[in-house]
Amino acid sequence: MTTYLLLISLALLALAILGCMYRLLKGPSLPDRIAALDTIGVILLSMVAILCVLLRTTAYIDIVLLIGILSFIGTTAFARYIERGEVIE
Protein backbone atom coordinates (compact mmCIF):
# COMPACT_ATOMS: atom_id res chain seq x y z
CA MET A 1 0.00 0.00 0.00
CA THR A 2 2.75 2.43 0.91
CA THR A 3 4.58 1.63 -2.29
CA TYR A 4 1.54 2.58 -4.37
CA LEU A 5 1.15 5.85 -2.49
CA LEU A 6 4.80 6.69 -3.08
CA LEU A 7 4.49 5.87 -6.77
CA ILE A 8 1.38 8.05 -7.05
CA SER A 9 3.17 10.89 -5.30
CA LEU A 10 6.08 10.55 -7.75
CA ALA A 11 3.66 10.80 -10.66
CA LEU A 12 1.96 13.86 -9.15
CA LEU A 13 5.31 15.52 -8.54
CA ALA A 14 6.25 14.84 -12.16
CA LEU A 15 3.04 16.58 -13.23
CA ALA A 16 3.92 19.48 -10.96
CA ILE A 17 7.29 19.77 -12.67
CA LEU A 18 5.51 19.98 -16.02
CA GLY A 19 3.37 22.84 -14.69
CA CYS A 20 6.44 24.62 -13.40
CA MET A 21 8.20 24.11 -16.73
CA TYR A 22 5.28 25.84 -18.44
CA ARG A 23 5.59 28.76 -16.02
CA LEU A 24 9.36 28.79 -16.52
CA LEU A 25 9.04 29.00 -20.30
CA LYS A 26 5.98 31.25 -20.57
CA GLY A 27 6.28 33.23 -17.35
CA PRO A 28 5.18 36.81 -17.75
CA SER A 29 8.04 38.19 -15.68
CA LEU A 30 11.49 37.25 -14.45
CA PRO A 31 10.44 36.76 -10.79
CA ASP A 32 7.76 34.30 -11.92
CA ARG A 33 10.36 32.30 -13.80
CA ILE A 34 12.72 32.32 -10.83
CA ALA A 35 9.96 31.13 -8.52
CA ALA A 36 9.19 28.33 -10.97
CA LEU A 37 12.85 27.34 -11.09
CA ASP A 38 13.05 27.28 -7.30
CA THR A 39 9.90 25.17 -7.14
CA ILE A 40 11.37 22.70 -9.61
CA GLY A 41 14.41 22.39 -7.34
CA VAL A 42 12.25 21.65 -4.31
CA ILE A 43 10.17 19.13 -6.27
CA LEU A 44 13.31 17.36 -7.52
CA LEU A 45 14.58 17.25 -3.97
CA SER A 46 11.40 15.61 -2.76
CA MET A 47 11.33 13.18 -5.69
CA VAL A 48 14.82 11.94 -4.87
CA ALA A 49 13.86 11.61 -1.20
CA ILE A 50 10.79 9.55 -2.14
CA LEU A 51 12.97 7.43 -4.40
CA CYS A 52 15.27 6.77 -1.42
CA VAL A 53 12.29 5.53 0.57
CA LEU A 54 11.04 3.38 -2.31
CA LEU A 55 14.42 1.76 -2.87
CA ARG A 56 15.09 1.50 0.89
CA THR A 57 18.55 2.97 0.57
CA THR A 58 20.38 6.01 1.87
CA ALA A 59 22.68 6.22 -1.12
CA TYR A 60 20.86 9.23 -2.61
CA ILE A 61 20.75 11.37 0.52
CA ASP A 62 23.89 13.16 -0.65
CA ILE A 63 22.09 14.04 -3.87
CA VAL A 64 19.20 15.48 -1.86
CA LEU A 65 21.61 17.68 0.08
CA LEU A 66 23.39 18.77 -3.10
CA ILE A 67 20.13 19.69 -4.86
CA GLY A 68 19.03 21.65 -1.78
CA ILE A 69 22.27 23.60 -1.57
CA LEU A 70 22.37 24.35 -5.31
CA SER A 71 18.73 25.38 -5.33
CA PHE A 72 19.30 27.78 -2.44
CA ILE A 73 22.41 29.29 -4.04
CA GLY A 74 20.65 29.65 -7.38
CA THR A 75 17.62 31.34 -5.89
CA THR A 76 19.80 33.69 -3.87
CA ALA A 77 21.86 34.59 -6.93
CA PHE A 78 18.76 35.27 -9.04
CA ALA A 79 17.21 37.39 -6.29
CA ARG A 80 20.41 39.40 -6.02
CA TYR A 81 20.45 39.83 -9.79
CA ILE A 82 16.89 41.15 -9.77
CA GLU A 83 17.62 43.50 -6.89
CA ARG A 84 20.97 44.92 -7.98
CA GLY A 85 21.38 43.96 -11.62
CA GLU A 86 24.54 41.96 -10.96
CA VAL A 87 25.38 38.79 -9.04
CA ILE A 88 28.99 39.40 -8.02
CA GLU A 89 30.24 42.86 -7.16
mmCIF file of N, CA and C in Angstrom:
data_model
loop_
_atom_site.group_PDB
_atom_site.id
_atom_site.type_symbol
_atom_site.label_atom_id
_atom_site.label_comp_id
_atom_site.label_asym_id
_atom_site.label_seq_id
_atom_site.Cartn_x
_atom_site.Cartn_y
_atom_site.Cartn_z
ATOM 1 N N MET A 1 0.819 -1.200 0.000
ATOM 2 C CA MET A 1 0.000 0.000 0.000
ATOM 3 C C MET A 1 0.859 1.257 0.000
ATOM 4 N N THR A 2 1.869 1.271 0.849
ATOM 5 C CA THR A 2 2.748 2.434 0.911
ATOM 6 C C THR A 2 3.486 2.633 -0.399
ATOM 7 N N THR A 3 3.861 1.538 -1.022
ATOM 8 C CA THR A 3 4.576 1.631 -2.290
ATOM 9 C C THR A 3 3.701 2.306 -3.350
ATOM 10 N N TYR A 4 2.442 1.959 -3.393
ATOM 11 C CA TYR A 4 1.538 2.583 -4.367
ATOM 12 C C TYR A 4 1.381 4.078 -4.099
ATOM 13 N N LEU A 5 1.279 4.425 -2.828
ATOM 14 C CA LEU A 5 1.155 5.848 -2.491
ATOM 15 C C LEU A 5 2.400 6.628 -2.888
ATOM 16 N N LEU A 6 3.559 6.014 -2.688
ATOM 17 C CA LEU A 6 4.799 6.693 -3.075
ATOM 18 C C LEU A 6 4.902 6.825 -4.590
ATOM 19 N N LEU A 7 4.471 5.794 -5.313
ATOM 20 C CA LEU A 7 4.490 5.873 -6.771
ATOM 21 C C LEU A 7 3.515 6.931 -7.286
ATOM 22 N N ILE A 8 2.352 7.015 -6.658
ATOM 23 C CA ILE A 8 1.381 8.046 -7.052
ATOM 24 C C ILE A 8 1.934 9.438 -6.764
ATOM 25 N N SER A 9 2.599 9.573 -5.633
ATOM 26 C CA SER A 9 3.173 10.886 -5.303
ATOM 27 C C SER A 9 4.281 11.257 -6.286
ATOM 28 N N LEU A 10 5.056 10.274 -6.732
ATOM 29 C CA LEU A 10 6.082 10.554 -7.746
ATOM 30 C C LEU A 10 5.439 11.024 -9.048
ATOM 31 N N ALA A 11 4.345 10.387 -9.428
ATOM 32 C CA ALA A 11 3.656 10.801 -10.658
ATOM 33 C C ALA A 11 3.090 12.209 -10.522
ATOM 34 N N LEU A 12 2.505 12.519 -9.358
ATOM 35 C CA LEU A 12 1.960 13.860 -9.152
ATOM 36 C C LEU A 12 3.062 14.919 -9.127
ATOM 37 N N LEU A 13 4.193 14.568 -8.551
ATOM 38 C CA LEU A 13 5.313 15.516 -8.542
ATOM 39 C C LEU A 13 5.846 15.740 -9.958
ATOM 40 N N ALA A 14 5.825 14.680 -10.769
ATOM 41 C CA ALA A 14 6.254 14.839 -12.164
ATOM 42 C C ALA A 14 5.298 15.776 -12.910
ATOM 43 N N LEU A 15 4.007 15.657 -12.629
ATOM 44 C CA LEU A 15 3.044 16.582 -13.234
ATOM 45 C C LEU A 15 3.274 18.013 -12.750
ATOM 46 N N ALA A 16 3.630 18.150 -11.493
ATOM 47 C CA ALA A 16 3.916 19.483 -10.957
ATOM 48 C C ALA A 16 5.135 20.095 -11.639
ATOM 49 N N ILE A 17 6.118 19.260 -11.949
ATOM 50 C CA ILE A 17 7.292 19.766 -12.671
ATOM 51 C C ILE A 17 6.887 20.256 -14.059
ATOM 52 N N LEU A 18 5.972 19.536 -14.703
ATOM 53 C CA LEU A 18 5.514 19.983 -16.021
ATOM 54 C C LEU A 18 4.824 21.350 -15.918
ATOM 55 N N GLY A 19 4.007 21.541 -14.889
ATOM 56 C CA GLY A 19 3.369 22.836 -14.688
ATOM 57 C C GLY A 19 4.380 23.944 -14.446
ATOM 58 N N CYS A 20 5.406 23.622 -13.670
ATOM 59 C CA CYS A 20 6.439 24.616 -13.399
ATOM 60 C C CYS A 20 7.265 24.904 -14.659
ATOM 61 N N MET A 21 7.467 23.890 -15.473
ATOM 62 C CA MET A 21 8.201 24.109 -16.728
ATOM 63 C C MET A 21 7.426 25.055 -17.636
ATOM 64 N N TYR A 22 6.098 24.911 -17.651
ATOM 65 C CA TYR A 22 5.281 25.837 -18.439
ATOM 66 C C TYR A 22 5.464 27.264 -17.928
ATOM 67 N N ARG A 23 5.414 27.429 -16.601
ATOM 68 C CA ARG A 23 5.591 28.763 -16.022
ATOM 69 C C ARG A 23 7.002 29.283 -16.273
ATOM 70 N N LEU A 24 7.972 28.388 -16.269
ATOM 71 C CA LEU A 24 9.358 28.791 -16.516
ATOM 72 C C LEU A 24 9.532 29.281 -17.948
ATOM 73 N N LEU A 25 8.880 28.625 -18.895
ATOM 74 C CA LEU A 25 9.044 29.000 -20.301
ATOM 75 C C LEU A 25 8.150 30.169 -20.703
ATOM 76 N N LYS A 26 6.938 30.238 -20.164
ATOM 77 C CA LYS A 26 5.976 31.254 -20.573
ATOM 78 C C LYS A 26 5.740 32.326 -19.522
ATOM 79 N N GLY A 27 6.516 32.303 -18.450
ATOM 80 C CA GLY A 27 6.282 33.233 -17.351
ATOM 81 C C GLY A 27 6.228 34.668 -17.822
ATOM 82 N N PRO A 28 5.280 35.437 -17.285
ATOM 83 C CA PRO A 28 5.184 36.812 -17.752
ATOM 84 C C PRO A 28 6.335 37.698 -17.281
ATOM 85 N N SER A 29 6.953 37.340 -16.168
ATOM 86 C CA SER A 29 8.039 38.191 -15.678
ATOM 87 C C SER A 29 9.184 37.323 -15.153
ATOM 88 N N LEU A 30 10.312 37.975 -14.939
ATOM 89 C CA LEU A 30 11.495 37.251 -14.449
ATOM 90 C C LEU A 30 11.293 36.663 -13.056
ATOM 91 N N PRO A 31 10.666 37.383 -12.103
ATOM 92 C CA PRO A 31 10.441 36.762 -10.790
ATOM 93 C C PRO A 31 9.558 35.512 -10.855
ATOM 94 N N ASP A 32 8.583 35.500 -11.767
ATOM 95 C CA ASP A 32 7.756 34.296 -11.923
ATOM 96 C C ASP A 32 8.599 33.112 -12.384
ATOM 97 N N ARG A 33 9.492 33.375 -13.300
ATOM 98 C CA ARG A 33 10.360 32.299 -13.804
ATOM 99 C C ARG A 33 11.316 31.806 -12.729
ATOM 100 N N ILE A 34 11.814 32.719 -11.912
ATOM 101 C CA ILE A 34 12.724 32.317 -10.829
ATOM 102 C C ILE A 34 11.983 31.499 -9.782
ATOM 103 N N ALA A 35 10.763 31.906 -9.469
ATOM 104 C CA ALA A 35 9.958 31.129 -8.516
ATOM 105 C C ALA A 35 9.676 29.735 -9.061
ATOM 106 N N ALA A 36 9.412 29.643 -10.359
ATOM 107 C CA ALA A 36 9.185 28.328 -10.967
ATOM 108 C C ALA A 36 10.445 27.475 -10.912
ATOM 109 N N LEU A 37 11.589 28.085 -11.154
ATOM 110 C CA LEU A 37 12.847 27.341 -11.093
ATOM 111 C C LEU A 37 13.141 26.855 -9.685
ATOM 112 N N ASP A 38 12.864 27.685 -8.691
ATOM 113 C CA ASP A 38 13.048 27.284 -7.301
ATOM 114 C C ASP A 38 12.097 26.152 -6.934
ATOM 115 N N THR A 39 10.880 26.232 -7.409
ATOM 116 C CA THR A 39 9.901 25.173 -7.138
ATOM 117 C C THR A 39 10.323 23.859 -7.774
ATOM 118 N N ILE A 40 10.881 23.925 -8.969
ATOM 119 C CA ILE A 40 11.372 22.704 -9.612
ATOM 120 C C ILE A 40 12.478 22.075 -8.774
ATOM 121 N N GLY A 41 13.355 22.911 -8.196
ATOM 122 C CA GLY A 41 14.411 22.388 -7.337
ATOM 123 C C GLY A 41 13.864 21.676 -6.114
ATOM 124 N N VAL A 42 12.849 22.265 -5.499
ATOM 125 C CA VAL A 42 12.246 21.647 -4.314
ATOM 126 C C VAL A 42 11.541 20.344 -4.696
ATOM 127 N N ILE A 43 10.871 20.343 -5.838
ATOM 128 C CA ILE A 43 10.173 19.131 -6.268
ATOM 129 C C ILE A 43 11.180 18.024 -6.586
ATOM 130 N N LEU A 44 12.284 18.368 -7.247
ATOM 131 C CA LEU A 44 13.312 17.360 -7.522
ATOM 132 C C LEU A 44 13.875 16.785 -6.230
ATOM 133 N N LEU A 45 14.084 17.679 -5.266
ATOM 134 C CA LEU A 45 14.585 17.247 -3.965
ATOM 135 C C LEU A 45 13.638 16.237 -3.331
ATOM 136 N N SER A 46 12.361 16.531 -3.364
ATOM 137 C CA SER A 46 11.397 15.614 -2.755
ATOM 138 C C SER A 46 11.253 14.326 -3.558
ATOM 139 N N MET A 47 11.401 14.401 -4.878
ATOM 140 C CA MET A 47 11.329 13.178 -5.686
ATOM 141 C C MET A 47 12.489 12.235 -5.369
ATOM 142 N N VAL A 48 13.674 12.780 -5.201
ATOM 143 C CA VAL A 48 14.818 11.935 -4.870
ATOM 144 C C VAL A 48 14.656 11.338 -3.475
ATOM 145 N N ALA A 49 14.096 12.130 -2.548
ATOM 146 C CA ALA A 49 13.862 11.606 -1.201
ATOM 147 C C ALA A 49 12.843 10.471 -1.233
ATOM 148 N N ILE A 50 11.782 10.620 -2.024
ATOM 149 C CA ILE A 50 10.791 9.547 -2.138
ATOM 150 C C ILE A 50 11.413 8.318 -2.787
ATOM 151 N N LEU A 51 12.279 8.545 -3.761
ATOM 152 C CA LEU A 51 12.973 7.428 -4.401
ATOM 153 C C LEU A 51 13.850 6.673 -3.404
ATOM 154 N N CYS A 52 14.475 7.412 -2.482
ATOM 155 C CA CYS A 52 15.267 6.773 -1.422
ATOM 156 C C CYS A 52 14.392 5.864 -0.568
ATOM 157 N N VAL A 53 13.196 6.337 -0.255
ATOM 158 C CA VAL A 53 12.294 5.529 0.567
ATOM 159 C C VAL A 53 11.819 4.311 -0.217
ATOM 160 N N LEU A 54 11.510 4.506 -1.490
ATOM 161 C CA LEU A 54 11.044 3.384 -2.312
ATOM 162 C C LEU A 54 12.106 2.306 -2.457
ATOM 163 N N LEU A 55 13.334 2.715 -2.661
ATOM 164 C CA LEU A 55 14.418 1.759 -2.867
ATOM 165 C C LEU A 55 15.038 1.276 -1.561
ATOM 166 N N ARG A 56 14.586 1.858 -0.447
ATOM 167 C CA ARG A 56 15.091 1.500 0.886
ATOM 168 C C ARG A 56 16.617 1.589 0.958
ATOM 169 N N THR A 57 17.111 2.730 0.539
ATOM 170 C CA THR A 57 18.547 2.973 0.571
ATOM 171 C C THR A 57 18.806 4.416 1.008
ATOM 172 N N THR A 58 19.974 4.653 1.506
ATOM 173 C CA THR A 58 20.378 6.012 1.868
ATOM 174 C C THR A 58 21.445 6.534 0.920
ATOM 175 N N ALA A 59 21.618 5.860 -0.184
ATOM 176 C CA ALA A 59 22.682 6.224 -1.123
ATOM 177 C C ALA A 59 22.435 7.572 -1.788
ATOM 178 N N TYR A 60 21.171 7.994 -1.901
ATOM 179 C CA TYR A 60 20.862 9.228 -2.613
ATOM 180 C C TYR A 60 20.670 10.431 -1.705
ATOM 181 N N ILE A 61 20.910 10.253 -0.418
ATOM 182 C CA ILE A 61 20.750 11.367 0.516
ATOM 183 C C ILE A 61 21.730 12.487 0.192
ATOM 184 N N ASP A 62 22.925 12.136 -0.254
ATOM 185 C CA ASP A 62 23.894 13.162 -0.645
ATOM 186 C C ASP A 62 23.369 13.989 -1.814
ATOM 187 N N ILE A 63 22.669 13.332 -2.733
ATOM 188 C CA ILE A 63 22.093 14.044 -3.873
ATOM 189 C C ILE A 63 21.018 15.009 -3.400
ATOM 190 N N VAL A 64 20.223 14.597 -2.417
ATOM 191 C CA VAL A 64 19.198 15.484 -1.863
ATOM 192 C C VAL A 64 19.849 16.727 -1.266
ATOM 193 N N LEU A 65 20.913 16.534 -0.510
ATOM 194 C CA LEU A 65 21.613 17.679 0.080
ATOM 195 C C LEU A 65 22.206 18.577 -0.997
ATOM 196 N N LEU A 66 22.789 17.990 -2.024
ATOM 197 C CA LEU A 66 23.393 18.771 -3.096
ATOM 198 C C LEU A 66 22.338 19.572 -3.854
ATOM 199 N N ILE A 67 21.206 18.965 -4.160
ATOM 200 C CA ILE A 67 20.130 19.689 -4.855
ATOM 201 C C ILE A 67 19.624 20.830 -3.981
ATOM 202 N N GLY A 68 19.481 20.597 -2.687
ATOM 203 C CA GLY A 68 19.028 21.647 -1.777
ATOM 204 C C GLY A 68 19.978 22.828 -1.717
ATOM 205 N N ILE A 69 21.268 22.527 -1.637
ATOM 206 C CA ILE A 69 22.268 23.605 -1.571
ATOM 207 C C ILE A 69 22.306 24.383 -2.884
ATOM 208 N N LEU A 70 22.320 23.666 -4.016
ATOM 209 C CA LEU A 70 22.374 24.348 -5.311
ATOM 210 C C LEU A 70 21.107 25.156 -5.577
ATOM 211 N N SER A 71 19.983 24.645 -5.154
ATOM 212 C CA SER A 71 18.730 25.382 -5.331
ATOM 213 C C SER A 71 18.743 26.669 -4.514
ATOM 214 N N PHE A 72 19.223 26.587 -3.287
ATOM 215 C CA PHE A 72 19.295 27.783 -2.443
ATOM 216 C C PHE A 72 20.254 28.811 -3.026
ATOM 217 N N ILE A 73 21.426 28.357 -3.464
ATOM 218 C CA ILE A 73 22.407 29.289 -4.036
ATOM 219 C C ILE A 73 21.869 29.916 -5.323
ATOM 220 N N GLY A 74 21.217 29.117 -6.146
ATOM 221 C CA GLY A 74 20.653 29.648 -7.380
ATOM 222 C C GLY A 74 19.577 30.672 -7.134
ATOM 223 N N THR A 75 18.693 30.391 -6.200
ATOM 224 C CA THR A 75 17.619 31.336 -5.888
ATOM 225 C C THR A 75 18.184 32.623 -5.313
ATOM 226 N N THR A 76 19.175 32.500 -4.447
ATOM 227 C CA THR A 76 19.798 33.695 -3.869
ATOM 228 C C THR A 76 20.490 34.526 -4.941
ATOM 229 N N ALA A 77 21.177 33.861 -5.864
ATOM 230 C CA ALA A 77 21.863 34.586 -6.933
ATOM 231 C C ALA A 77 20.865 35.293 -7.851
ATOM 232 N N PHE A 78 19.767 34.622 -8.194
ATOM 233 C CA PHE A 78 18.761 35.267 -9.041
ATOM 234 C C PHE A 78 18.103 36.440 -8.329
ATOM 235 N N ALA A 79 17.819 36.294 -7.045
ATOM 236 C CA ALA A 79 17.215 37.389 -6.293
ATOM 237 C C ALA A 79 18.155 38.588 -6.227
ATOM 238 N N ARG A 80 19.429 38.311 -6.049
ATOM 239 C CA ARG A 80 20.407 39.400 -6.021
ATOM 240 C C ARG A 80 20.519 40.068 -7.387
ATOM 241 N N TYR A 81 20.409 39.267 -8.437
ATOM 242 C CA TYR A 81 20.452 39.828 -9.793
ATOM 243 C C TYR A 81 19.246 40.731 -10.036
ATOM 244 N N ILE A 82 18.086 40.314 -9.578
ATOM 245 C CA ILE A 82 16.888 41.147 -9.768
ATOM 246 C C ILE A 82 17.021 42.442 -8.981
ATOM 247 N N GLU A 83 17.539 42.339 -7.756
ATOM 248 C CA GLU A 83 17.615 43.503 -6.893
ATOM 249 C C GLU A 83 18.669 44.508 -7.345
ATOM 250 N N ARG A 84 19.858 44.019 -7.691
ATOM 251 C CA ARG A 84 20.974 44.920 -7.978
ATOM 252 C C ARG A 84 21.418 44.948 -9.436
ATOM 253 N N GLY A 85 20.981 43.982 -10.215
ATOM 254 C CA GLY A 85 21.383 43.958 -11.615
ATOM 255 C C GLY A 85 22.675 43.222 -11.872
ATOM 256 N N GLU A 86 23.322 42.753 -10.817
ATOM 257 C CA GLU A 86 24.544 41.962 -10.958
ATOM 258 C C GLU A 86 24.608 40.951 -9.814
ATOM 259 N N VAL A 87 25.304 39.847 -10.055
ATOM 260 C CA VAL A 87 25.375 38.794 -9.042
ATOM 261 C C VAL A 87 26.594 38.994 -8.155
ATOM 262 N N ILE A 88 27.745 39.229 -8.775
ATOM 263 C CA ILE A 88 28.990 39.395 -8.022
ATOM 264 C C ILE A 88 29.483 40.819 -8.210
ATOM 265 N N GLU A 89 29.759 41.475 -7.096
ATOM 266 C CA GLU A 89 30.245 42.865 -7.163
ATOM 267 C C GLU A 89 31.749 42.888 -7.266
#
